[in-house]
Amino acid sequence: MKVLMRGNEAMAEAAIRAGCRTYFGYPITPQNEILEYMAAHLPAVGGACVQAESEVAAINMCYGAAAAGVRTLTSSSSPGISLKMEGISYLAGARLPVVIINVMRAGPGLGNIAPAQGDYFQATKGGGHGDYRLIVLAPSTVQEAAELVMLAFELADRYRVPAMILADGMLGQMMEPVELPPPIPPERIPPKPWALTGAKGRPPNVVSSFDLDPHRFREILRGLWDVYRQIQRDEVRWEEYQTEDAELVLVAYGTMGRICRTVVRRARREGLRVGLFRPITLWPFPSEPLRRLSARVPVFLTVELSAGQMWEDVRLSVDGRAQTPFYGELGGVVPTPEEILNEVKKYVRG
Amino acid sequence: MPPKGMVVIDKDRCKGCGVCVATCPFGVLALSPEFNRYGYNVAAMAAPEKCTGCTMCAQMCPDAAIEVYLYRPAKEAV
Amino acid sequence: MSVVETKVPAGFVPVYTRPKALSDKRFTYCPGCDHGIITRLVAEAIDELGIQERTVGVAPVGCAVFLYEFFRCDFAQAAHGRACAVATGIKRANPELIVFTYQGDGDLAAIGTAETVHAANRGENITVIFVNNQIYGMTGGQMAPTTLPGMRTTTTPEGRDLRSTGYPLKISEMLAQLDGPAYITRQAVFDVRHVQMARKAILRAFRNQLEGKGFSLVEIVASCPTNLRIPPAEGVRWVKEQALKYFPLGDLKVRE
């Protein structure tokens, strides 16, 4: 049964269905509906929602709840995510499976509350200090947002790696019909023998990101990077749309991916052979499929709501085999399909 | 007649801070010239016959290195 | 003088033994540091209440950063200052657990002030052990918010100047003004009598949690002989003659 839901609410409901039983957040537009939804609905399923005193506190509450073995969520928008970065680094170091939703707005600084994609570097390249990565999932519809939230919990638990949903203000606020995935039965959530549940009948468990011995810490990080490489091998997700005969492929994610799908349809109507490559996992980035595509597609036009961040990963993947121009908007301005189509026409003719 | 009490100091835990020596009201303890493996002069019973087993040294020990025993032969029989 | 006696002759029975909640690990504190006494008192409280198998500690950043190695119970290592937030997360996720934090004055009263104040104000049902030694010990003796007026530290080489660095932060007095906390007390461990009082206070702070009373904080005024550059035994005099002038002992808030 489809229901009409706002993106933020659909993500919150999906989290509950994924077995999330603790949520810690702080108000910031344009993601307040997640906190409000959790405050209204988590207690009913025996969960706990705390409106924290800061983003810093919220992410550290997540650290505690995840350490205790419970599925936990926090959400924020760009400036708040910056505040969470310290905690996210600690989550990565302590191998805690927390899901973080970033409903991006325009920055830097206070910026504004309009949709933007300026946090790509922060999300995919580390963001906090140290050698770590997050699993980063980028939905482009409300339906996909709900599904990816459920996937994020699954992946975070499977690999003990924090996962981020990189959405934006447009997706968070948009209302769409959505078929909510069925709730995960509690017995399907994997056991966590490492969790802090009380040292009864077993040696004490310690959740920590700390080791003073460089050689020992190096081994811990090597193990962590083995996990990252496994994720890069097994969890890459992307969508291709009309790329089979394309002379130009748009590369875009999230809200921009959605708009670029419209661009492809309009271009096709005008006889332009344009396709779309839409990364769903921003980390791991779908480099290999993009590389394969670059063997036969001459132009990859990256379109982002930023000055060009994912663009760098596109260029690294294409590695000079094709043209890789960029088109982007700044400050929360969202380009129209017409504007993008005009840009496309600089590279392909019908 | 054995003393009323005795203390057992864990040599490897003791850091020779001397807090127990300063605490003992009966002058039982002193820092020994002996070094432990970490290079600390460890505390020891210099006058064991004066120990009453009052536990004050153990309560003040910052390294949880002292255990205290009382002479209770009757209780042991029970 | 005899060598260290390790065998207990027949007829002697133990009256004071190492708490069972402590692991075999040596403390990493400096010689004569009050942290060791306070850590042991926490272990004694856990033993006395029989809660070792359901206790989760939260270790700070600072001199007690290795706290998780000293206990035989589950532990989380928190980011600097965030222990009360981490404890909140653990407790909310699993209210059956007994959760305590153990923090110094830099951790709790400087970088973690917000987390501490708001956990207290929410009345989080956790136990907080706050070791106030008026200095950043682990990093080498810099000024803490609790550093005494005129006290020399590596960042106040001429002594703390109140005009430019403010006053010793009385966090327990601040917290005692809130409606949230159940128990705020300030104790010390410079002699046996005070150790026993501190022991009772820590026990009460844990018992409060077991009884669901809410946020309990035991501040313990301590000294840092290493950074004060005084012999350990003189730390006692430091606390009594200097620190207690600004941090008087006693219960600041008790909600029955």
XYZ file of C-alpha atoms in Angstrom:
684
model
C 0.000 0.000 0.000
C 1.399 3.353 -0.962
C 1.195 6.283 1.399
C 1.934 9.919 0.754
C 4.886 10.916 2.888
C 7.447 13.611 3.202
C 11.006 12.408 2.597
C 12.109 13.134 6.151
C 9.158 11.265 7.631
C 9.595 8.318 5.298
C 13.234 8.017 6.346
C 12.272 8.172 10.027
C 9.572 5.534 9.609
C 11.966 3.341 7.619
C 14.472 3.571 10.462
C 11.883 2.352 12.952
C 11.011 -0.482 10.590
C 14.713 -1.320 10.380
C 14.696 -1.905 14.121
C 16.162 1.446 15.140
C 15.234 1.928 18.800
C 17.245 4.985 19.768
C 17.373 8.358 18.097
C 19.365 11.386 19.202
C 19.041 14.677 17.376
C 19.033 18.424 17.484
C 16.713 20.738 15.548
C 18.016 22.138 12.289
C 16.171 22.922 9.082
C 15.474 21.203 6.699
C 15.406 17.910 8.627
C 13.321 18.699 11.726
C 10.575 16.272 10.718
C 12.902 13.352 11.453
C 13.400 14.417 15.058
C 9.695 15.214 15.399
C 8.651 11.895 13.910
C 10.967 9.987 16.210
C 9.773 11.916 19.266
C 6.214 10.957 18.360
C 6.761 7.346 17.298
C 9.824 5.805 18.954
C 8.380 5.570 22.483
C 5.428 3.588 21.129
C 7.765 0.804 20.011
C 9.730 0.830 23.249
C 12.486 3.040 21.914
C 14.063 6.233 23.189
C 14.266 9.606 21.477
C 16.360 12.313 23.085
C 16.487 15.885 21.855
C 20.095 16.578 22.703
C 21.697 19.857 23.766
C 23.874 19.876 20.655
C 24.840 17.894 17.601
C 28.025 17.007 19.415
C 26.089 15.504 22.295
C 23.673 13.758 19.939
C 26.363 11.906 18.013
C 28.022 10.870 21.264
C 24.714 9.578 22.587
C 24.581 7.514 19.401
C 28.057 6.264 20.270
C 26.769 5.055 23.625
C 23.568 3.510 22.315
C 25.340 1.725 19.468
C 27.985 0.515 21.915
C 25.145 -0.940 23.966
C 24.160 -2.946 20.890
C 21.001 -1.088 19.868
C 20.307 0.200 16.355
C 20.580 3.942 16.517
C 20.015 6.922 14.250
C 20.872 10.574 14.210
C 20.059 13.151 11.593
C 21.029 16.694 10.857
C 21.776 19.123 8.098
C 25.130 20.408 6.899
C 26.247 22.764 9.728
C 25.070 20.216 12.273
C 26.889 17.427 10.472
C 30.073 19.460 10.746
C 29.570 19.460 14.511
C 29.063 15.704 14.461
C 32.311 15.076 12.640
C 34.354 14.547 15.782
C 31.900 11.925 16.951
C 31.704 10.295 13.526
C 35.470 9.813 13.524
C 35.179 8.127 16.925
C 32.336 5.925 15.654
C 34.512 4.842 12.745
C 37.453 4.194 15.064
C 35.377 2.261 17.576
C 33.573 0.351 14.783
C 30.096 1.410 15.833
C 27.217 0.878 13.394
C 25.348 4.175 13.619
C 23.230 5.546 10.772
C 23.516 9.286 10.137
C 21.160 11.188 7.850
C 22.459 14.418 6.345
C 19.692 16.433 4.704
C 22.105 18.797 3.002
C 21.621 22.542 2.771
C 23.758 25.238 1.222
C 27.059 26.201 2.810
C 29.717 27.042 3.825
C 28.880 28.579 7.168
C 25.283 29.141 8.038
C 24.545 29.336 4.302
C 20.858 28.835 3.830
C 18.238 26.113 4.053
C 17.897 25.475 0.309
C 18.956 22.088 -1.110
C 22.622 21.671 -1.963
C 25.267 18.989 -2.388
C 28.270 20.732 -0.927
C 28.971 18.053 1.699
C 30.100 15.355 -0.724
C 33.769 15.664 0.208
C 32.945 15.709 3.900
C 30.800 12.593 3.599
C 32.934 10.495 1.294
C 36.522 11.466 2.012
C 36.493 11.261 5.787
C 35.231 14.583 7.094
C 36.467 13.958 10.593
C 40.085 13.264 11.504
C 41.949 10.090 10.719
C 41.977 7.273 8.197
C 38.378 6.191 7.814
C 35.456 6.088 5.441
C 31.710 6.028 5.838
C 29.284 4.017 3.781
C 27.458 6.828 1.967
C 24.090 6.235 0.290
C 22.416 8.870 -1.881
C 18.682 8.465 -2.518
C 16.944 10.353 -5.314
C 13.314 9.659 -4.448
C 11.332 9.325 -1.249
C 10.830 5.643 -2.028
C 14.529 5.103 -2.454
C 15.255 7.131 0.678
C 13.126 4.757 2.743
C 14.770 1.709 1.189
C 18.295 3.044 1.606
C 17.713 3.859 5.269
C 16.844 0.206 5.827
C 19.870 -0.855 3.801
C 22.082 1.543 5.756
C 21.199 -0.176 9.036
C 21.865 -3.563 7.498
C 25.232 -2.578 6.041
C 26.319 -0.696 9.150
C 25.658 -3.763 11.294
C 27.176 -6.215 8.806
C 30.476 -4.348 8.540
C 30.496 -2.441 11.854
C 30.984 0.756 9.883
C 28.869 3.897 10.336
C 26.647 4.663 7.362
C 25.415 8.003 6.107
C 22.369 8.843 4.052
C 23.327 11.867 1.983
C 20.039 13.504 1.096
C 19.235 17.148 0.499
C 16.614 19.656 1.452
C 14.512 18.983 -1.612
C 14.273 15.268 -0.943
C 13.682 15.798 2.758
C 10.771 18.151 2.204
C 9.236 16.554 -0.889
C 6.019 14.553 -0.515
C 5.674 11.449 -2.660
C 3.756 8.206 -2.585
C 5.916 5.570 -0.967
C 5.556 1.840 -0.445
C 7.176 1.400 2.959
C 9.271 -1.735 3.322
C 7.958 -4.223 5.913
C 9.507 -4.054 9.395
C 12.584 -6.190 10.049
C 11.748 -8.865 12.632
C 14.001 -8.395 15.681
C 15.460 -11.891 15.248
C 16.794 -10.885 11.842
C 18.987 -8.196 13.368
C 22.396 -9.831 13.765
C 23.654 -10.465 17.320
C 26.426 -8.195 18.579
C 28.713 -10.184 20.846
C 31.030 -7.181 21.088
C 28.346 -4.894 22.567
C 28.326 -3.503 26.106
C 25.578 -5.555 27.710
C 27.250 -6.321 31.030
C 30.180 -8.705 31.475
C 28.111 -11.667 32.607
C 29.579 -15.062 31.812
C 32.139 -13.546 29.462
C 35.224 -11.330 29.639
C 34.518 -7.585 29.631
C 33.881 -5.886 26.295
C 35.530 -2.561 25.549
C 34.384 -0.148 22.849
C 37.253 2.179 22.063
C 39.098 3.895 19.256
C 42.261 4.256 21.324
C 45.586 2.433 21.175
C 48.836 4.101 22.165
C 50.996 1.504 20.433
C 51.530 2.547 16.791
C 52.221 -0.982 15.582
C 49.162 -2.395 17.263
C 47.027 0.504 16.056
C 48.366 0.004 12.545
C 47.124 -3.595 12.672
C 43.687 -2.414 13.819
C 43.535 0.045 10.936
C 44.742 -2.536 8.456
C 41.866 -4.727 9.582
C 39.519 -1.792 9.170
C 40.782 -1.151 5.645
C 40.347 -4.824 4.808
C 36.699 -4.278 5.679
C 36.577 -1.123 3.572
C 38.032 -2.992 0.607
C 35.419 -5.702 1.039
C 32.727 -3.022 0.997
C 34.269 -1.520 -2.136
C 34.150 -4.956 -3.733
C 30.669 -6.041 -2.673
C 28.490 -3.051 -1.982
C 28.851 -0.697 -4.933
C 25.449 0.432 -6.138
C 24.489 2.647 -9.052
C 21.818 3.086 -11.676
C 22.265 3.499 -15.400
C 19.478 4.975 -17.499
C 19.635 4.932 -21.286
C 23.402 4.639 -21.351
C 23.466 1.824 -23.958
C 23.839 4.071 -26.994
C 24.640 7.318 -25.237
C 26.984 9.869 -26.703
C 26.867 11.831 -23.501
C 26.259 10.477 -20.025
C 25.124 12.755 -17.240
C 26.633 11.807 -13.893
C 24.510 12.995 -10.999
C 23.276 11.745 -7.622
C 20.375 12.424 -5.290
C 18.061 15.246 -6.274
C 20.334 16.165 -9.183
C 20.126 12.562 -10.385
C 16.378 12.844 -10.408
C 16.412 16.083 -12.352
C 18.933 14.667 -14.805
C 16.594 11.757 -15.487
C 14.100 14.328 -16.738
C 16.881 15.888 -18.813
C 17.602 12.501 -20.417
C 13.920 12.044 -21.362
C 13.727 15.517 -22.902
C 17.010 15.074 -24.707
C 15.829 11.761 -26.131
C 12.631 13.413 -27.355
C 14.836 15.839 -29.236
C 16.825 12.959 -30.669
C 19.885 13.494 -28.505
C 21.507 10.276 -27.347
C 21.954 11.149 -23.683
C 22.058 8.779 -20.729
C 22.357 8.984 -16.968
C 24.800 7.371 -14.600
C 23.556 7.782 -11.049
C 25.796 6.650 -8.185
C 23.699 5.294 -5.305
C 26.668 4.517 -3.106
C 28.866 7.612 -3.072
C 31.300 5.647 -0.989
C 32.155 3.153 -2.247
C 32.036 5.196 -5.443
C 31.078 3.166 -8.527
C 34.409 3.788 -10.206
C 34.642 0.489 -12.024
C 31.264 0.643 -13.810
C 31.981 4.246 -14.753
C 35.402 3.233 -16.054
C 33.825 0.494 -18.169
C 31.323 2.957 -19.565
C 34.091 5.377 -20.435
C 35.421 2.856 -22.964
C 32.549 3.726 -25.290
C 31.033 7.025 -24.106
C 32.951 10.136 -25.203
C 31.478 12.682 -22.775
C 30.564 12.488 -19.078
C 28.871 15.653 -17.887
C 28.849 15.752 -14.102
C 26.005 17.816 -12.648
C 25.979 18.739 -8.990
C 24.518 21.247 -6.573
C 28.073 22.260 -5.743
C 31.189 23.703 -7.326
C 32.230 20.201 -8.350
C 32.959 17.614 -5.677
C 31.805 14.236 -6.994
C 33.277 15.551 -10.240
C 36.731 14.662 -8.870
C 35.729 11.010 -8.431
C 34.239 10.987 -11.924
C 37.478 12.282 -13.403
C 39.532 9.790 -11.400
C 37.321 6.979 -12.679
C 37.249 8.095 -16.322
C 40.962 8.863 -16.094
C 41.275 10.770 -19.338
C 39.447 8.246 -21.550
C 36.614 10.690 -22.215
C 35.749 14.334 -21.827
C 34.594 15.152 -18.289
C 33.001 18.603 -18.200
C 31.108 19.908 -15.185
C 27.924 21.842 -14.641
C 26.856 22.943 -11.206
C 24.914 25.458 -9.209
C 25.832 27.068 -5.915
C 24.213 28.502 -2.853
C 21.039 26.428 -2.872
C 20.034 27.269 -6.445
C 18.688 24.223 -8.261
C 19.171 24.260 -12.041
C 16.163 23.543 -14.218
C 16.128 20.664 -16.730
C 16.211 23.291 -19.501
C 19.407 24.811 -18.191
C 21.057 21.425 -17.993
C 19.760 20.493 -21.444
C 21.317 23.651 -22.855
C 24.597 22.594 -21.310
C 24.222 19.103 -22.791
C 23.753 20.624 -26.222
C 27.231 22.106 -26.066
C 28.583 18.557 -26.392
C 26.045 16.557 -28.466
C 24.019 17.339 -31.593
C 20.976 15.472 -32.791
C 52.624 -14.346 70.165
C 52.286 -13.190 66.545
C 51.372 -9.557 65.814
C 47.691 -8.603 65.608
C 47.884 -7.819 61.928
C 49.986 -7.927 58.821
C 50.001 -6.382 55.413
C 50.870 -7.893 52.078
C 52.171 -5.387 49.570
C 52.063 -6.273 45.914
C 55.606 -5.412 44.920
C 54.833 -4.863 41.277
C 51.914 -2.534 41.940
C 53.726 -0.424 44.540
C 55.142 2.814 43.143
C 56.932 3.813 46.320
C 54.874 6.961 46.798
C 55.133 6.671 50.565
C 51.500 7.513 51.292
C 51.105 4.296 53.288
C 54.255 5.056 55.264
C 52.927 8.493 56.145
C 49.496 7.071 56.958
C 50.439 4.199 59.279
C 49.876 5.399 62.851
C 52.243 2.795 64.304
C 55.331 3.187 62.149
C 54.996 -0.283 60.705
C 55.851 0.612 57.134
C 58.878 2.090 55.424
C 60.179 2.366 51.910
C 62.595 -0.467 51.385
C 65.871 -0.022 49.501
C 64.662 -2.821 47.248
C 63.555 -1.849 43.730
C 60.734 -3.525 41.921
C 60.897 -4.250 38.201
C 59.647 -0.751 37.397
C 62.400 0.874 39.411
C 60.343 1.980 42.393
C 61.485 1.612 46.008
C 58.649 -0.451 47.313
C 57.013 -0.134 50.705
C 57.551 -2.923 53.202
C 56.896 -3.778 56.831
C 59.850 -2.362 58.744
C 58.307 -3.103 62.144
C 55.869 -5.956 61.498
C 55.393 -6.604 65.202
C 53.617 -3.254 65.547
C 50.935 -3.938 62.919
C 47.399 -3.925 64.284
C 45.683 -4.688 60.967
C 43.857 -1.354 61.088
C 43.730 -1.200 57.217
C 44.490 2.518 57.063
C 47.484 1.970 54.784
C 45.383 -0.085 52.367
C 42.611 2.497 52.343
C 45.079 5.208 51.396
C 47.124 3.198 48.907
C 46.709 4.806 45.451
C 47.600 1.591 43.684
C 45.330 -0.897 45.411
C 48.554 -2.725 46.243
C 47.979 -3.503 49.908
C 45.992 -6.306 51.447
C 45.567 -6.516 55.210
C 45.214 -9.577 57.405
C 44.265 -10.034 61.050
C 45.476 -12.775 63.348
C 42.351 -14.805 64.150
C 43.355 -18.377 64.952
C 40.054 -19.046 66.730
C 37.986 -17.930 63.782
C 40.090 -20.092 61.533
C 39.242 -23.086 63.678
C 35.553 -22.247 63.257
C 64.476 -4.582 57.151
C 62.923 -7.693 55.725
C 62.112 -8.211 52.102
C 58.509 -7.827 51.061
C 56.433 -10.523 52.675
C 54.134 -12.310 50.282
C 53.104 -15.444 52.177
C 50.396 -15.137 54.747
C 51.098 -17.399 57.743
C 48.436 -19.636 59.250
C 45.969 -17.970 61.559
C 45.694 -14.728 59.557
C 42.427 -13.862 57.851
C 41.953 -11.139 55.246
C 40.282 -7.929 56.391
C 41.105 -5.755 53.401
C 41.608 -7.198 49.944
C 41.802 -5.831 46.456
C 38.295 -5.232 45.051
C 37.070 -7.973 42.735
C 35.775 -5.444 40.219
C 39.377 -4.421 39.530
C 41.339 -6.303 36.893
C 44.918 -7.424 37.442
C 46.237 -4.482 35.445
C 48.533 -2.028 37.259
C 47.168 1.498 37.443
C 48.918 3.817 35.004
C 48.573 6.808 37.332
C 51.658 8.560 38.703
C 52.988 7.536 42.126
C 50.797 8.904 44.889
C 48.043 10.100 42.581
C 44.597 10.358 44.171
C 43.087 8.849 41.035
C 44.215 5.450 42.279
C 42.271 5.749 45.505
C 39.179 7.005 43.697
C 39.340 4.267 41.074
C 39.573 1.708 43.855
C 36.604 3.247 45.695
C 34.489 2.898 42.562
C 35.473 -0.765 42.340
C 34.586 -1.230 46.010
C 31.142 0.253 45.420
C 30.581 -2.081 42.455
C 31.636 -5.033 44.636
C 29.480 -3.992 47.544
C 26.381 -3.601 45.374
C 27.111 -6.790 43.433
C 26.620 -5.059 40.086
C 29.815 -5.906 38.229
C 27.996 -8.004 35.631
C 25.594 -5.222 34.715
C 27.871 -2.213 35.030
C 29.178 -0.284 32.042
C 31.819 2.367 32.637
C 32.615 5.308 30.413
C 36.302 6.225 30.351
C 37.330 9.832 29.742
C 40.250 11.442 28.003
C 42.838 12.475 30.536
C 44.778 10.670 33.230
C 42.039 8.037 33.547
C 42.032 7.318 29.806
C 43.021 3.690 30.505
C 40.262 3.219 33.069
C 38.700 0.437 30.999
C 41.821 -1.648 31.573
C 41.479 -1.423 35.346
C 37.977 -2.857 35.695
C 36.398 -6.215 35.110
C 33.288 -4.720 33.564
C 32.211 -3.501 30.143
C 33.561 -0.124 29.125
C 33.209 2.557 26.477
C 36.029 4.973 25.756
C 34.502 8.388 25.138
C 35.785 11.381 23.211
C 37.147 14.213 25.373
C 34.327 15.671 27.430
C 31.569 13.547 25.928
C 31.312 10.911 28.633
C 27.925 12.080 29.942
C 26.485 11.999 26.414
C 27.894 8.522 25.802
C 26.524 7.384 29.172
C 23.137 8.833 28.230
C 23.157 6.795 25.030
C 24.062 3.576 26.836
C 21.495 4.103 29.578
C 18.686 5.030 27.191
C 19.500 2.044 24.985
C 19.502 -0.362 27.921
C 18.131 1.010 31.212
C 18.964 -2.284 32.943
C 22.649 -1.430 32.827
C 24.345 0.518 35.599
C 26.265 3.261 33.830
C 28.950 5.474 35.289
C 31.381 8.018 33.934
C 34.718 8.880 35.478
C 36.063 12.253 34.398
C 38.639 14.840 35.300
C 38.142 18.575 35.540
C 39.382 19.322 32.025
C 37.105 16.662 30.594
C 33.998 17.366 32.662
C 34.252 21.056 33.498
C 35.860 22.530 30.368
C 35.336 20.740 27.078
C 32.446 18.658 28.407
C 30.571 21.332 30.346
C 27.542 21.255 28.061
C 27.231 17.472 28.096
C 27.562 17.423 31.885
C 25.103 20.220 32.585
C 22.449 18.819 30.264
C 22.779 15.222 31.429
C 22.343 16.569 34.959
C 19.422 18.742 33.939
C 17.673 15.838 32.217
C 18.151 13.886 35.413
C 19.779 11.078 33.464
C 19.874 8.074 35.722
C 23.651 7.737 35.663
C 26.509 8.055 38.136
C 29.289 10.556 37.535
C 32.636 10.451 39.307
C 34.364 13.804 38.891
C 38.024 14.050 39.870
C 38.940 17.686 40.388
C 42.707 18.063 40.662
C 42.749 21.622 39.292
C 45.032 20.860 36.377
C 45.405 19.101 33.032
C 47.569 16.236 34.225
C 47.908 14.018 31.179
C 48.970 16.792 28.835
C 51.602 18.052 31.213
C 50.095 20.486 33.686
C 48.218 23.201 31.845
C 45.624 25.445 33.481
C 42.231 23.853 34.045
C 38.980 25.767 34.633
C 39.368 24.665 38.254
C 42.964 25.894 38.651
C 43.289 27.926 41.842
C 44.012 31.669 41.771
C 47.721 32.274 41.628
C 48.457 28.616 40.957
C 51.373 28.070 38.611
C 50.749 25.834 35.633
C 52.557 25.503 32.327
C 50.076 27.933 30.768
C 49.976 30.279 33.762
C 53.696 30.460 34.476
C 53.245 33.497 36.707
C 50.278 31.958 38.469
C 46.627 32.044 37.434
C 45.627 35.642 36.902
C 41.929 36.040 37.641
C 41.688 39.172 35.495
C 42.567 37.357 32.303
C 41.633 33.720 33.024
C 38.597 33.965 35.247
C 37.883 32.062 38.418
C 37.983 28.421 39.497
C 34.822 26.935 38.022
C 32.537 25.592 40.700
C 30.681 23.092 38.597
C 29.134 21.193 41.493
C 27.627 24.393 42.867
C 26.280 25.148 39.389
C 24.747 21.695 39.015
C 23.255 21.841 42.495
C 21.122 24.786 41.340
C 19.346 22.601 38.784
C 16.151 20.687 39.416
C 17.348 17.632 37.528
C 20.095 16.080 39.658
C 19.336 13.800 42.586
C 22.669 14.017 44.347
C 25.609 16.394 44.073
C 28.377 16.089 46.610
C 31.989 17.168 47.011
C 34.420 14.859 48.767
C 38.155 14.360 49.179
C 40.516 11.463 49.788
C 43.447 13.069 51.620
C 43.069 10.995 54.769
C 41.356 7.837 55.909
C 38.332 9.603 57.296
C 37.739 11.412 54.030
C 38.380 8.261 52.020
C 35.649 6.599 54.015
C 33.281 9.501 53.443
C 34.072 9.508 49.730
C 33.480 5.772 49.659
C 30.026 6.262 51.176
C 29.241 9.039 48.712
C 30.234 6.918 45.718
C 28.208 4.029 47.057
C 25.222 6.312 47.418
C 25.651 7.671 43.907
C 25.490 4.124 42.544
C 22.646 3.117 44.834
C 20.676 6.142 43.617
C 20.946 4.775 40.092
C 19.805 1.331 41.195
C 16.816 2.981 42.855
C 16.076 5.053 39.750
C 16.626 8.348 41.522
C 18.510 9.970 38.679
C 21.685 11.932 38.076
C 24.249 11.624 40.849
C 27.661 13.257 40.811
C 30.487 12.828 43.282
C 33.190 15.445 42.914
C 36.441 14.531 44.561
C 38.965 17.248 45.253
C 42.350 15.767 44.552
C 45.886 16.873 43.939
C 48.333 16.272 41.140
C 51.715 15.938 42.896
C 53.511 15.332 39.612
C 52.477 18.609 38.031
C 52.592 20.528 41.295
C 56.149 19.211 41.571
C 55.689 18.166 45.183
C 56.239 14.784 46.882
C 53.074 12.648 46.863
C 52.596 12.842 50.606
C 52.525 16.656 50.362
C 49.496 16.430 48.088
C 47.495 15.996 51.266
C 48.556 19.401 52.515
C 47.864 20.954 49.139
C 44.280 19.770 49.155
C 43.645 20.721 52.768
C 45.348 24.115 52.737
C 44.787 25.296 49.182
C 42.080 23.482 47.252
C 39.439 23.281 49.973
C 39.424 27.083 50.237
C 37.748 27.200 46.847
C 36.122 23.801 46.851
C 34.586 23.243 50.288
C 33.503 19.698 51.018
C 29.996 18.463 51.658
C 26.687 17.594 50.071
C 25.478 20.307 47.703
C 22.224 18.682 46.744
C 20.415 15.646 48.088
C 16.992 14.735 46.783
C 15.459 12.032 48.918
